[in-house]
């Protein structure tokens, strides 16, 4: 049996809604454990911690808990009776077993009624270390023994496993992410899930048939992101609708901005109809020639639903690093038949809004976007 204590970050700062956030975190831990076939025997909340007991191996538990947003860090613990003799005996046994070059003790006293203060507990443990010839080193210890004195017992552990932080999925509303098959929208979706949103996806593909998406990179990306939110919906529609209607009717260099405005308009209509709170894209400011501020303004022309661009200020390297830490980079750069590669390479970099509006009107993108809704399928 493995006992795990879970600490959360921002959730603990919530005042009135604290119980709601804590409950939803516990619910998520349960659901994600179940999805990954962990044997969770017990889960309880209290003293700003979540306590779990698993009948599964540590190596299996660790990656699964890293999927749960809202967790700052977690620890595998030994639970010891809350009296000084038992605590000292435990510390002595660990020190003898590990025999570290140097040691530090870090005690937290959640139960303020415990008769010794944290500092005094540490001092007592320090005396045991000294008696065994182990040096105390507070600045750069080779080994740390942490203890948390809670109401019923004392938890001991020697290392912390960092979670991703963030907020529990489902506590910040539902958003629709435009997923392209490139790397940025994967990172953007992950960041929104991390911020507590439930994320569904809309993808415009360049195939002649939706079924060609089976086993595609897009499906794999959604599966990977679903590790963090259990499940989601993937909506797809062909890019050809836009291409056939607009082709040859404007200067090539405006293709990128027009297509972006069109997909946002489709997404907006779909989002309103299906009660999403916002749309998300992987747009970045000024990273590539088409992402100038003028172009971003043009692409968001006439979009009135909140539009989130969580990668707006990211350096390319920051996005790559993020994807690498979640093992999504290799998948995200796999070759894919993406519609933006069909679109004109020489994009306008400074699209004038007035001129752009005229093109949108001439092509009647509004009506096209409305009609396109009929072609969206749940994959
Ligand atoms: P990405 O790496 O996500 O493709 P990018 O830096 O290549 O982003 P663009 O290709 O210009 O930038 O796309 C910007 C954003 O527009 C994407 O992050 C995505 O949210 C949306 N987008 C682009 N193409 C599609 C598509 N075919 N289907 C759905 N959304 C798309
Ligand atoms: Mg792209």
Short mmCIF file of C-alpha atoms and ligand atoms in Angstrom, two decimals:
data_model
loop_
_atom_site.label_atom_id
_atom_site.label_comp_id
_atom_site.label_asym_id
_atom_site.label_seq_id
_atom_site.Cartn_x
_atom_site.Cartn_y
_atom_site.Cartn_z
CA UNK A 1 0.00 0.00 0.00
CA UNK A 2 1.37 3.44 -0.92
CA UNK A 3 0.27 6.49 1.05
CA UNK A 4 0.45 9.79 -0.80
CA UNK A 5 -0.05 13.33 0.45
CA UNK A 6 -0.99 15.88 -2.14
CA UNK A 7 -0.36 19.59 -1.72
CA UNK A 8 -2.05 22.18 -3.87
CA UNK A 9 -0.93 25.64 -4.73
CA UNK A 10 -3.36 28.29 -5.87
CA UNK A 11 -6.41 26.41 -4.65
CA UNK A 12 -5.31 26.94 -1.06
CA UNK A 13 -5.50 30.71 -1.63
CA UNK A 14 -9.17 30.56 -2.55
CA UNK A 15 -11.28 31.88 0.25
CA UNK A 16 -15.03 31.43 -0.18
CA UNK A 17 -14.78 28.77 -2.88
CA UNK A 18 -12.03 26.76 -1.30
CA UNK A 19 -14.19 23.69 -0.59
CA UNK A 20 -15.50 23.65 -4.15
CA UNK A 21 -11.97 23.70 -5.62
CA UNK A 22 -10.69 21.13 -3.16
CA UNK A 23 -13.61 18.79 -3.88
CA UNK A 24 -13.15 19.10 -7.62
CA UNK A 25 -9.44 18.33 -7.26
CA UNK A 26 -10.25 15.18 -5.29
CA UNK A 27 -12.81 14.22 -7.96
CA UNK A 28 -10.17 14.70 -10.68
CA UNK A 29 -7.62 12.60 -8.82
CA UNK A 30 -10.24 9.82 -8.60
CA UNK A 31 -11.22 10.05 -12.26
CA UNK A 32 -7.68 10.23 -13.64
CA UNK A 33 -6.59 7.35 -11.39
CA UNK A 34 -9.50 5.28 -12.62
CA UNK A 35 -8.79 6.07 -16.27
CA UNK A 36 -5.22 4.85 -15.75
CA UNK A 37 -6.20 1.72 -13.82
CA UNK A 38 -4.67 2.77 -10.54
CA UNK A 39 -6.10 1.04 -7.54
CA UNK A 40 -7.13 3.97 -5.33
CA UNK A 41 -8.30 2.52 -2.02
CA UNK A 42 -8.94 5.68 -0.06
CA UNK A 43 -9.01 9.42 -0.59
CA UNK A 44 -9.73 12.07 2.03
CA UNK A 45 -9.41 15.83 2.35
CA UNK A 46 -8.36 17.88 5.34
CA UNK A 47 -5.77 20.27 6.75
CA UNK A 48 -5.21 21.70 3.24
CA UNK A 49 -3.96 18.37 1.94
CA UNK A 50 -5.41 15.42 0.12
CA UNK A 51 -4.54 12.02 1.46
CA UNK A 52 -4.61 8.98 -0.85
CA UNK A 53 -3.91 5.32 -0.40
CA UNK A 54 -3.11 3.31 -3.51
CA UNK A 55 -2.68 -0.35 -3.99
CA UNK A 56 -0.40 0.26 -6.96
CA UNK A 57 3.32 0.73 -7.46
CA UNK A 58 5.01 4.13 -7.05
CA UNK A 59 6.34 4.06 -10.61
CA UNK A 60 2.77 3.74 -11.84
CA UNK A 61 1.30 6.36 -9.53
CA UNK A 62 3.84 9.13 -10.22
CA UNK A 63 3.15 9.81 -13.92
CA UNK A 64 -0.60 9.64 -13.36
CA UNK A 65 -0.62 12.24 -10.58
CA UNK A 66 1.40 14.52 -12.86
CA UNK A 67 -1.62 14.59 -15.15
CA UNK A 68 -3.74 16.19 -12.43
CA UNK A 69 -3.70 19.98 -12.62
CA UNK A 70 -4.00 21.76 -9.31
CA UNK A 71 -1.30 19.67 -7.65
CA UNK A 72 1.75 21.67 -6.58
CA UNK A 73 3.67 18.66 -5.33
CA UNK A 74 3.06 15.25 -3.84
CA UNK A 75 4.97 12.94 -1.57
CA UNK A 76 5.01 9.26 -0.75
CA UNK A 77 4.91 9.06 3.03
CA UNK A 78 5.47 6.83 5.99
CA UNK A 79 2.89 7.49 8.68
CA UNK A 80 4.17 7.46 12.24
CA UNK A 81 2.41 7.73 15.62
CA UNK A 82 2.31 11.27 16.93
CA UNK A 83 4.60 10.96 19.95
CA UNK A 84 8.20 12.03 20.26
CA UNK A 85 9.52 8.52 21.01
CA UNK A 86 7.96 7.01 17.89
CA UNK A 87 9.13 9.94 15.78
CA UNK A 88 12.70 9.74 17.09
CA UNK A 89 12.76 5.98 16.58
CA UNK A 90 11.62 6.40 12.99
CA UNK A 91 14.21 9.10 12.23
CA UNK A 92 16.96 6.98 13.73
CA UNK A 93 16.02 3.99 11.58
CA UNK A 94 16.02 6.08 8.38
CA UNK A 95 19.35 7.69 9.21
CA UNK A 96 20.91 4.30 9.91
CA UNK A 97 19.54 2.91 6.68
CA UNK A 98 20.57 5.83 4.46
CA UNK A 99 23.69 6.93 6.34
CA UNK A 100 23.87 10.23 4.39
CA UNK A 101 26.95 12.46 4.29
CA UNK A 102 24.93 15.38 5.63
CA UNK A 103 21.33 16.00 6.61
CA UNK A 104 18.68 18.67 7.15
CA UNK A 105 15.31 18.28 8.85
CA UNK A 106 12.25 20.21 7.77
CA UNK A 107 9.21 20.01 9.96
CA UNK A 108 5.77 21.52 9.42
CA UNK A 109 3.35 21.67 12.28
CA UNK A 110 -0.16 21.74 10.86
CA UNK A 111 -1.47 20.69 14.29
CA UNK A 112 -0.65 23.75 16.38
CA UNK A 113 -1.65 21.96 19.56
CA UNK A 114 1.35 19.64 19.29
CA UNK A 115 3.45 20.46 22.33
CA UNK A 116 6.81 20.98 20.56
CA UNK A 117 7.40 23.71 18.00
CA UNK A 118 8.83 22.74 14.60
CA UNK A 119 12.22 24.16 15.51
CA UNK A 120 12.38 22.04 18.67
CA UNK A 121 11.37 18.92 16.78
CA UNK A 122 14.18 19.60 14.28
CA UNK A 123 16.65 20.11 17.13
CA UNK A 124 15.70 16.76 18.64
CA UNK A 125 16.20 15.02 15.29
CA UNK A 126 19.51 16.89 14.92
CA UNK A 127 20.75 15.41 18.17
CA UNK A 128 20.01 11.92 16.84
CA UNK A 129 21.98 12.68 13.66
CA UNK A 130 24.90 14.00 15.72
CA UNK A 131 24.91 10.91 17.89
CA UNK A 132 25.27 8.86 14.71
CA UNK A 133 28.09 11.08 13.44
CA UNK A 134 26.00 12.60 10.63
CA UNK A 135 26.67 16.25 9.91
CA UNK A 136 23.83 18.79 9.90
CA UNK A 137 23.95 21.01 6.80
CA UNK A 138 21.11 23.44 6.32
CA UNK A 139 22.34 25.12 3.16
CA UNK A 140 23.34 22.19 0.99
CA UNK A 141 22.30 18.92 2.63
CA UNK A 142 22.84 15.60 0.85
CA UNK A 143 19.61 14.30 2.32
CA UNK A 144 16.47 15.86 3.79
CA UNK A 145 13.90 14.34 6.09
CA UNK A 146 10.60 16.18 5.94
CA UNK A 147 7.93 15.72 8.55
CA UNK A 148 4.40 17.06 8.76
CA UNK A 149 2.66 16.93 12.08
CA UNK A 150 -1.06 16.70 11.41
CA UNK A 151 -3.99 16.04 13.72
CA UNK A 152 -3.89 12.24 13.78
CA UNK A 153 -0.27 11.35 13.09
CA UNK A 154 3.04 12.44 11.59
CA UNK A 155 3.91 12.07 7.93
CA UNK A 156 7.55 11.51 7.01
CA UNK A 157 9.05 11.71 3.54
CA UNK A 158 12.38 12.36 1.91
CA UNK A 159 11.58 13.79 -1.49
CA UNK A 160 8.93 15.88 -3.20
CA UNK A 161 7.59 15.23 -6.65
CA UNK A 162 6.57 18.41 -8.46
CA UNK A 163 3.20 18.59 -10.17
CA UNK A 164 2.36 21.10 -12.89
CA UNK A 165 0.30 23.36 -10.61
CA UNK A 166 -2.57 25.15 -12.29
CA UNK A 167 -6.26 24.77 -11.53
CA UNK A 168 -8.50 21.74 -11.53
CA UNK A 169 -9.96 20.93 -14.91
CA UNK A 170 -13.56 21.98 -15.14
CA UNK A 171 -13.40 24.89 -12.71
CA UNK A 172 -12.79 27.62 -15.33
CA UNK A 173 -15.42 26.96 -17.96
CA UNK A 174 -15.46 25.34 -21.40
CA UNK A 175 -13.44 26.55 -24.36
CA UNK A 176 -13.06 25.55 -27.99
CA UNK A 177 -9.48 25.30 -29.22
CA UNK A 178 -8.58 25.64 -32.88
CA UNK A 179 -6.16 22.80 -33.36
CA UNK A 180 -3.98 22.98 -36.47
CA UNK A 181 -1.54 20.10 -36.48
CA UNK A 182 1.37 22.43 -35.76
CA UNK A 183 3.08 22.81 -32.42
CA UNK A 184 1.58 26.02 -31.05
CA UNK A 185 -2.03 25.02 -30.72
CA UNK A 186 -1.01 21.91 -28.75
CA UNK A 187 0.78 24.08 -26.22
CA UNK A 188 -2.09 26.58 -26.18
CA UNK A 189 -4.63 23.85 -25.43
CA UNK A 190 -2.46 22.39 -22.67
CA UNK A 191 -2.10 25.80 -21.03
CA UNK A 192 -5.87 26.33 -21.07
CA UNK A 193 -6.50 22.91 -19.52
CA UNK A 194 -3.90 23.81 -16.94
CA UNK A 195 -5.83 26.98 -16.18
CA UNK A 196 -8.88 24.88 -15.31
CA UNK A 197 -10.75 24.93 -18.63
CA UNK A 198 -12.36 21.96 -20.24
CA UNK A 199 -11.06 22.06 -23.82
CA UNK A 200 -12.75 20.67 -26.93
CA UNK A 201 -11.19 20.94 -30.38
CA UNK A 202 -12.05 22.14 -33.85
CA UNK A 203 -9.78 21.16 -36.73
CA UNK A 204 -9.91 22.11 -40.41
CA UNK A 205 -8.26 19.42 -42.47
CA UNK A 206 -6.97 19.22 -46.03
CA UNK A 207 -8.25 15.71 -46.80
CA UNK A 208 -11.08 14.87 -49.14
CA UNK A 209 -12.79 12.79 -46.47
CA UNK A 210 -13.10 13.06 -42.67
CA UNK A 211 -12.27 9.38 -42.29
CA UNK A 212 -8.71 10.05 -43.40
CA UNK A 213 -8.20 11.53 -39.94
CA UNK A 214 -8.38 8.08 -38.37
CA UNK A 215 -5.09 7.30 -36.59
CA UNK A 216 -3.82 10.72 -37.65
CA UNK A 217 -1.53 12.97 -35.72
CA UNK A 218 -4.53 15.12 -34.77
CA UNK A 219 -6.24 12.23 -33.01
CA UNK A 220 -3.01 11.33 -31.24
CA UNK A 221 -2.56 14.91 -30.05
CA UNK A 222 -6.09 14.99 -28.67
CA UNK A 223 -5.47 11.66 -26.91
CA UNK A 224 -2.31 13.02 -25.35
CA UNK A 225 -4.04 16.18 -24.14
CA UNK A 226 -6.91 14.07 -22.81
CA UNK A 227 -4.54 12.56 -20.27
CA UNK A 228 -4.98 15.86 -18.46
CA UNK A 229 -8.75 16.15 -18.77
CA UNK A 230 -10.04 12.55 -19.14
CA UNK A 231 -11.93 13.14 -22.38
CA UNK A 232 -12.93 15.78 -24.90
CA UNK A 233 -14.68 16.25 -28.20
CA UNK A 234 -12.87 16.65 -31.49
CA UNK A 235 -14.82 18.41 -34.25
CA UNK A 236 -13.55 18.39 -37.79
CA UNK A 237 -14.41 19.91 -41.12
CA UNK A 238 -12.75 20.12 -44.53
CA UNK A 239 -10.74 23.15 -45.55
CA UNK A 240 -11.96 22.71 -49.13
CA UNK A 241 -15.23 24.54 -48.36
CA UNK A 242 -13.28 27.75 -47.88
CA UNK A 243 -10.85 27.03 -50.69
CA UNK A 244 -13.49 26.27 -53.32
CA UNK A 245 -15.57 29.32 -52.49
CA UNK A 246 -12.81 31.89 -52.29
CA UNK A 247 -10.12 30.64 -54.65
CA UNK A 248 -8.97 33.18 -57.24
CA UNK A 249 -11.11 35.96 -55.81
CA UNK A 250 -8.39 37.94 -53.98
CA UNK A 251 -4.66 38.52 -53.99
CA UNK A 252 -2.76 35.45 -52.79
CA UNK A 253 -0.95 37.32 -50.11
CA UNK A 254 -4.17 37.76 -48.13
CA UNK A 255 -4.95 34.06 -48.04
CA UNK A 256 -3.50 33.49 -44.57
CA UNK A 257 -5.38 36.35 -42.90
CA UNK A 258 -8.64 35.60 -44.68
CA UNK A 259 -8.48 31.91 -43.83
CA UNK A 260 -7.76 32.72 -40.17
CA UNK A 261 -10.66 35.14 -40.01
CA UNK A 262 -12.90 32.54 -41.62
CA UNK A 263 -11.96 29.75 -39.17
CA UNK A 264 -12.43 32.10 -36.23
CA UNK A 265 -15.84 33.07 -37.54
CA UNK A 266 -16.82 29.41 -37.93
CA UNK A 267 -15.48 28.73 -34.43
CA UNK A 268 -17.41 31.68 -33.03
CA UNK A 269 -20.72 30.52 -34.54
CA UNK A 270 -20.09 26.99 -33.36
CA UNK A 271 -19.05 28.17 -29.89
CA UNK A 272 -22.18 30.25 -29.44
CA UNK A 273 -24.41 27.41 -30.60
CA UNK A 274 -22.70 24.91 -28.30
CA UNK A 275 -22.28 27.21 -25.30
CA UNK A 276 -18.51 27.50 -25.18
CA UNK A 277 -17.22 30.44 -23.14
CA UNK A 278 -14.31 31.32 -25.43
CA UNK A 279 -12.17 30.35 -28.41
CA UNK A 280 -8.46 29.50 -28.10
CA UNK A 281 -5.73 29.66 -30.74
CA UNK A 282 -1.97 29.10 -30.77
CA UNK A 283 -1.31 32.52 -32.28
CA UNK A 284 1.83 34.28 -31.28
CA UNK A 285 2.77 37.91 -31.72
CA UNK A 286 5.42 38.52 -34.39
CA UNK A 287 6.94 35.04 -34.41
CA UNK A 288 6.42 34.51 -38.11
CA UNK A 289 5.80 37.09 -40.83
CA UNK A 290 2.04 36.54 -40.86
CA UNK A 291 1.65 37.19 -37.13
CA UNK A 292 2.15 40.93 -37.07
CA UNK A 293 -0.11 42.97 -34.83
CA UNK A 294 -1.92 44.32 -37.92
CA UNK A 295 -2.62 40.77 -39.07
CA UNK A 296 -3.82 39.65 -35.67
CA UNK A 297 -6.19 42.60 -35.72
CA UNK A 298 -7.44 41.66 -39.17
CA UNK A 299 -7.88 37.96 -38.31
CA UNK A 300 -9.94 38.84 -35.24
CA UNK A 301 -12.13 41.27 -37.20
CA UNK A 302 -15.77 40.96 -36.19
CA UNK A 303 -15.15 38.23 -33.60
CA UNK A 304 -17.03 39.15 -30.47
CA UNK A 305 -16.72 36.04 -28.31
CA UNK A 306 -13.64 36.09 -26.02
CA UNK A 307 -10.61 34.90 -27.99
CA UNK A 308 -7.67 33.61 -25.97
CA UNK A 309 -4.13 33.37 -27.32
CA UNK A 310 -2.16 31.94 -24.43
CA UNK A 311 1.08 31.74 -26.46
CA UNK A 312 0.97 35.36 -27.54
CA UNK A 313 4.11 36.32 -25.65
CA UNK A 314 6.01 33.03 -25.83
CA UNK A 315 9.41 32.69 -27.50
CA UNK A 316 9.52 29.72 -29.88
CA UNK A 317 12.00 28.06 -27.54
CA UNK A 318 9.64 28.44 -24.58
CA UNK A 319 6.91 26.63 -26.52
CA UNK A 320 9.33 23.87 -27.53
CA UNK A 321 10.52 23.48 -23.95
CA UNK A 322 6.95 23.27 -22.69
CA UNK A 323 6.08 20.55 -25.22
CA UNK A 324 9.23 18.63 -24.33
CA UNK A 325 8.41 18.58 -20.63
CA UNK A 326 5.07 16.95 -21.39
CA UNK A 327 6.48 14.55 -23.99
CA UNK A 328 4.42 16.15 -26.74
CA UNK A 329 7.18 17.62 -28.86
CA UNK A 330 8.04 14.64 -31.08
CA UNK A 331 4.38 14.06 -31.85
CA UNK A 332 3.74 17.75 -32.52
CA UNK A 333 6.46 18.00 -35.16
CA UNK A 334 5.45 14.84 -37.02
CA UNK A 335 4.76 15.54 -40.67
CA UNK A 336 1.14 16.35 -41.39
CA UNK A 337 -0.86 17.49 -44.38
CA UNK A 338 -1.82 20.85 -42.95
CA UNK A 339 -3.91 23.41 -44.84
CA UNK A 340 -1.66 26.33 -43.99
CA UNK A 341 1.04 24.70 -46.09
CA UNK A 342 -1.30 24.91 -49.10
CA UNK A 343 -1.96 28.55 -48.43
CA UNK A 344 0.25 31.20 -50.01
CA UNK A 345 3.77 31.33 -48.63
CA UNK A 346 4.23 35.05 -49.25
CA UNK A 347 1.76 36.44 -46.75
CA UNK A 348 0.92 40.08 -46.38
CA UNK A 349 2.62 41.32 -43.23
CA UNK A 350 0.72 44.55 -42.75
CA UNK A 351 -2.90 43.98 -43.62
CA UNK A 352 -4.83 47.26 -43.57
CA UNK A 353 -8.06 46.76 -41.69
CA UNK A 354 -10.24 48.83 -44.02
CA UNK A 355 -9.04 46.97 -47.08
CA UNK A 356 -9.42 43.67 -45.26
CA UNK A 357 -13.03 44.47 -44.30
CA UNK A 358 -13.83 45.08 -47.96
CA UNK A 359 -12.42 41.69 -48.95
CA UNK A 360 -14.37 39.95 -46.19
CA UNK A 361 -17.54 41.63 -47.44
CA UNK A 362 -16.83 40.89 -51.08
CA UNK A 363 -16.24 37.19 -50.34
CA UNK A 364 -19.18 37.17 -47.95
CA UNK A 365 -17.14 35.20 -45.41
CA UNK A 366 -19.86 35.75 -42.81
CA UNK A 367 -22.39 33.73 -44.77
CA UNK A 368 -19.81 31.13 -45.71
CA UNK A 369 -18.88 30.70 -42.05
CA UNK A 370 -22.51 30.26 -41.09
CA UNK A 371 -23.11 27.69 -43.80
CA UNK A 372 -19.93 25.84 -42.85
CA UNK A 373 -21.50 24.87 -39.53
CA UNK A 374 -23.47 22.19 -41.32
CA UNK A 375 -20.26 20.51 -42.34
CA UNK A 376 -18.76 20.19 -38.88
CA UNK A 377 -18.71 16.60 -37.64
CA UNK A 378 -17.83 15.15 -34.28
CA UNK A 379 -14.94 12.83 -34.87
P1 LIG B 1 0.43 26.04 -35.02
O1 LIG B 1 1.81 25.58 -34.67
O2 LIG B 1 -0.57 25.79 -33.92
O3 LIG B 1 -0.02 25.61 -36.38
P2 LIG B 1 1.50 28.38 -36.11
O4 LIG B 1 2.51 29.14 -35.32
O5 LIG B 1 1.92 27.48 -37.20
O6 LIG B 1 0.56 27.61 -35.09
P3 LIG B 1 -0.56 29.30 -37.79
O7 LIG B 1 -0.42 28.06 -38.55
O8 LIG B 1 -0.52 30.60 -38.47
O9 LIG B 1 0.50 29.47 -36.66
O10 LIG B 1 -1.92 29.18 -36.96
C1 LIG B 1 -2.22 30.00 -35.88
C2 LIG B 1 -3.37 29.37 -35.12
O11 LIG B 1 -4.53 29.28 -35.95
C3 LIG B 1 -3.08 27.93 -34.74
O12 LIG B 1 -2.31 27.85 -33.56
C4 LIG B 1 -4.47 27.36 -34.58
O13 LIG B 1 -5.02 27.73 -33.34
C5 LIG B 1 -5.23 28.09 -35.70
N1 LIG B 1 -5.24 27.24 -36.92
C6 LIG B 1 -4.43 27.34 -37.99
N2 LIG B 1 -4.73 26.39 -38.89
C7 LIG B 1 -5.76 25.67 -38.40
C8 LIG B 1 -6.52 24.54 -38.86
N3 LIG B 1 -6.27 23.96 -40.00
N4 LIG B 1 -7.52 24.08 -38.09
C9 LIG B 1 -7.78 24.66 -36.89
N5 LIG B 1 -7.09 25.70 -36.41
C10 LIG B 1 -6.09 26.21 -37.14
MG1 LIG B 2 0.50 26.15 -38.32
#
